[in-house]
Amino acid sequence: MQCNFHKCEIADLDLLVAISRKTFVDAFESDNNPIDFKAYIDAAFDRENIKKQLNNPNSYFYFVFRESQLVGYFKLNVAEAQTDIKVLESIELERIYVLKDFQGNQIGKQMLQKTIEIAVKADKRFMWLGVWENNTNAIRFYQKYNFIKFDTHPYYIGSDKQTDWLMRLDLTNFVVN
């Protein structure tokens, strides 16, 4: 079943905050110190913080629907909105999450294809992302679609310093209609 994509607007803010919190908590809460994790969630997914990101002209949030059901979301950054690499020919896939109840249904694949389509249409030469080194399922997923590790960077959950792999996908051979 095909997914539908909706570029988020300010009217979507409360739903965006809710799905952002839920997907991150479901994915990572059990692997982190509860105090550090709560501090991170409260800051990273604060309504005003998400509103600021949503209003940034270089950041794009998309909801993902199957029929009329919200099943996930993703966030792309360009130019100075990127967290590490800030070159014009790149696009950052900062977040890509599928709600737990819908995982394993090829939704992530469709989401990734949509992000690539957006990037190619924007004339980006490569897409990059950061993924927690202990998130082996996500790493395997990205490797399956030809993302290659090129570096690491620290990522803090509260005061807990973790390591993210930086992975890159060359877009020069992709063509979209």
Short mmCIF file of C-alpha atoms in Angstrom, two decimals:
data_model
loop_
_atom_site.label_atom_id
_atom_site.label_comp_id
_atom_site.label_asym_id
_atom_site.label_seq_id
_atom_site.Cartn_x
_atom_site.Cartn_y
_atom_site.Cartn_z
CA MET A 1 0.00 0.00 0.00
CA GLN A 2 1.37 3.37 -1.04
CA CYS A 3 2.10 6.11 1.46
CA ASN A 4 0.98 9.69 1.06
CA PHE A 5 3.13 12.60 2.17
CA HIS A 6 2.06 15.92 3.63
CA LYS A 7 4.52 18.77 4.08
CA CYS A 8 3.91 20.06 7.60
CA GLU A 9 2.72 23.59 8.24
CA ILE A 10 2.31 25.55 11.45
CA ALA A 11 -1.25 24.21 11.80
CA ASP A 12 0.34 20.73 12.19
CA LEU A 13 2.52 21.77 15.13
CA ASP A 14 0.75 19.92 17.96
CA LEU A 15 0.51 16.67 16.00
CA LEU A 16 4.16 17.03 14.96
CA VAL A 17 5.26 17.48 18.58
CA ALA A 18 3.20 14.44 19.62
CA ILE A 19 4.54 12.08 16.93
CA SER A 20 8.10 13.35 17.42
CA ARG A 21 7.99 12.57 21.13
CA LYS A 22 6.21 9.24 20.72
CA THR A 23 8.49 7.82 18.06
CA PHE A 24 11.67 8.90 19.84
CA VAL A 25 10.49 7.54 23.19
CA ASP A 26 9.42 4.24 21.63
CA ALA A 27 12.77 3.90 19.84
CA PHE A 28 15.23 4.89 22.55
CA GLU A 29 13.77 5.24 26.06
CA SER A 30 14.68 1.73 27.19
CA ASP A 31 18.32 2.20 26.13
CA ASN A 32 18.97 5.40 28.10
CA ASN A 33 19.24 6.72 31.63
CA PRO A 34 15.72 7.89 32.59
CA ILE A 35 16.87 11.27 33.96
CA ASP A 36 19.06 12.08 30.95
CA PHE A 37 16.37 10.85 28.58
CA LYS A 38 13.61 12.96 30.13
CA ALA A 39 15.83 16.06 30.03
CA TYR A 40 16.56 15.42 26.36
CA ILE A 41 12.91 14.82 25.42
CA ASP A 42 11.77 17.93 27.28
CA ALA A 43 14.29 20.10 25.42
CA ALA A 44 14.44 18.50 21.97
CA PHE A 45 10.69 18.07 21.55
CA ASP A 46 9.52 21.20 23.34
CA ARG A 47 6.64 22.83 21.46
CA GLU A 48 8.50 26.14 20.98
CA ASN A 49 11.63 24.33 19.79
CA ILE A 50 9.67 22.35 17.18
CA LYS A 51 7.79 25.51 16.17
CA LYS A 52 11.10 27.30 15.57
CA GLN A 53 12.32 24.40 13.41
CA LEU A 54 9.02 24.27 11.53
CA ASN A 55 9.27 28.00 10.78
CA ASN A 56 12.86 27.66 9.50
CA PRO A 57 12.73 27.99 5.70
CA ASN A 58 15.63 25.51 5.40
CA SER A 59 13.94 22.70 7.36
CA TYR A 60 11.12 20.54 6.06
CA PHE A 61 8.92 18.18 8.05
CA TYR A 62 6.65 15.69 6.31
CA PHE A 63 3.90 13.53 7.75
CA VAL A 64 3.51 10.09 6.25
CA PHE A 65 0.05 8.57 5.88
CA ARG A 66 -1.31 5.20 4.85
CA GLU A 67 -4.81 6.01 3.67
CA SER A 68 -5.87 8.54 6.33
CA GLN A 69 -3.75 7.10 9.15
CA LEU A 70 -0.61 8.91 10.30
CA VAL A 71 2.18 6.30 10.34
CA GLY A 72 5.39 8.34 10.56
CA TYR A 73 7.28 11.50 9.75
CA PHE A 74 10.62 12.74 8.51
CA LYS A 75 12.65 15.95 8.62
CA LEU A 76 15.09 17.29 6.03
CA ASN A 77 17.53 20.20 6.44
CA VAL A 78 19.42 22.22 3.86
CA ALA A 79 21.92 25.09 4.00
CA GLU A 80 22.63 26.39 7.51
CA ALA A 81 19.81 24.33 9.05
CA GLN A 82 22.01 21.22 8.67
CA THR A 83 23.55 20.13 11.94
CA ASP A 84 27.06 19.23 10.76
CA ILE A 85 27.74 19.52 7.06
CA LYS A 86 26.52 22.88 5.81
CA VAL A 87 27.25 22.84 2.10
CA LEU A 88 24.74 23.77 -0.57
CA GLU A 89 25.04 20.49 -2.47
CA SER A 90 23.98 18.40 0.54
CA ILE A 91 20.74 17.66 2.34
CA GLU A 92 20.50 16.21 5.84
CA LEU A 93 17.96 13.56 6.73
CA GLU A 94 17.76 14.53 10.40
CA ARG A 95 14.77 12.41 11.41
CA ILE A 96 12.91 9.49 9.89
CA TYR A 97 10.52 7.59 12.15
CA VAL A 98 7.71 5.09 11.68
CA LEU A 99 5.25 4.54 14.52
CA LYS A 100 5.93 1.22 16.25
CA ASP A 101 2.60 -0.35 15.22
CA PHE A 102 3.41 0.19 11.52
CA GLN A 103 7.04 -0.95 11.40
CA GLY A 104 7.89 -3.86 9.13
CA ASN A 105 5.46 -2.78 6.39
CA GLN A 106 7.90 -1.19 3.91
CA ILE A 107 6.93 2.30 5.11
CA GLY A 108 10.53 3.24 5.89
CA LYS A 109 11.52 2.27 2.35
CA GLN A 110 8.81 4.51 0.88
CA MET A 111 9.82 7.34 3.18
CA LEU A 112 13.46 7.04 2.17
CA GLN A 113 12.49 6.99 -1.51
CA LYS A 114 10.49 10.19 -0.97
CA THR A 115 13.43 11.91 0.75
CA ILE A 116 15.68 10.97 -2.17
CA GLU A 117 13.11 12.28 -4.64
CA ILE A 118 12.95 15.60 -2.77
CA ALA A 119 16.74 15.83 -2.65
CA VAL A 120 17.22 15.05 -6.34
CA LYS A 121 14.55 17.56 -7.36
CA ALA A 122 16.40 20.15 -5.25
CA ASP A 123 19.64 19.34 -7.16
CA LYS A 124 21.45 17.97 -4.11
CA ARG A 125 24.54 15.84 -4.80
CA PHE A 126 24.38 13.84 -1.58
CA MET A 127 22.20 13.10 1.42
CA TRP A 128 23.68 12.50 4.84
CA LEU A 129 22.42 11.53 8.28
CA GLY A 130 23.54 10.69 11.78
CA VAL A 131 22.52 7.37 13.32
CA TRP A 132 23.35 6.08 16.81
CA GLU A 133 26.12 3.51 16.59
CA ASN A 134 24.06 1.07 18.70
CA ASN A 135 21.01 1.30 16.43
CA THR A 136 22.09 -1.67 14.33
CA ASN A 137 18.70 -2.14 12.66
CA ALA A 138 18.75 1.43 11.34
CA ILE A 139 22.37 1.11 10.23
CA ARG A 140 21.55 -2.08 8.29
CA PHE A 141 18.55 -0.32 6.72
CA TYR A 142 20.69 2.60 5.51
CA GLN A 143 23.45 0.31 4.29
CA LYS A 144 20.86 -1.67 2.30
CA TYR A 145 20.14 1.57 0.42
CA ASN A 146 23.84 2.32 -0.17
CA PHE A 147 24.53 4.81 2.62
CA ILE A 148 28.20 4.65 3.58
CA LYS A 149 29.72 5.58 6.93
CA PHE A 150 32.15 8.47 6.53
CA ASP A 151 32.66 9.84 10.05
CA THR A 152 31.26 9.98 13.58
CA HIS A 153 30.13 12.75 15.89
CA PRO A 154 29.07 13.02 19.51
CA TYR A 155 25.36 13.10 20.30
CA TYR A 156 24.14 13.96 23.77
CA ILE A 157 21.08 12.52 25.45
CA GLY A 158 21.06 14.78 28.49
CA SER A 159 24.57 14.48 29.89
CA ASP A 160 25.16 11.07 28.29
CA LYS A 161 27.66 11.40 25.44
CA GLN A 162 26.85 8.90 22.71
CA THR A 163 28.34 8.39 19.26
CA ASP A 164 26.49 8.73 15.98
CA TRP A 165 27.73 7.34 12.72
CA LEU A 166 27.57 9.88 9.92
CA MET A 167 26.40 8.16 6.76
CA ARG A 168 26.18 9.49 3.21
CA LEU A 169 24.32 8.59 0.05
CA ASP A 170 25.62 9.81 -3.31
CA LEU A 171 22.67 11.14 -5.34
CA THR A 172 24.44 11.84 -8.63
CA ASN A 173 23.07 8.70 -10.35
CA PHE A 174 19.47 9.08 -9.15
CA VAL A 175 16.80 10.23 -11.60
CA VAL A 176 13.23 11.08 -10.61
CA ASN A 177 10.22 11.97 -12.69
#
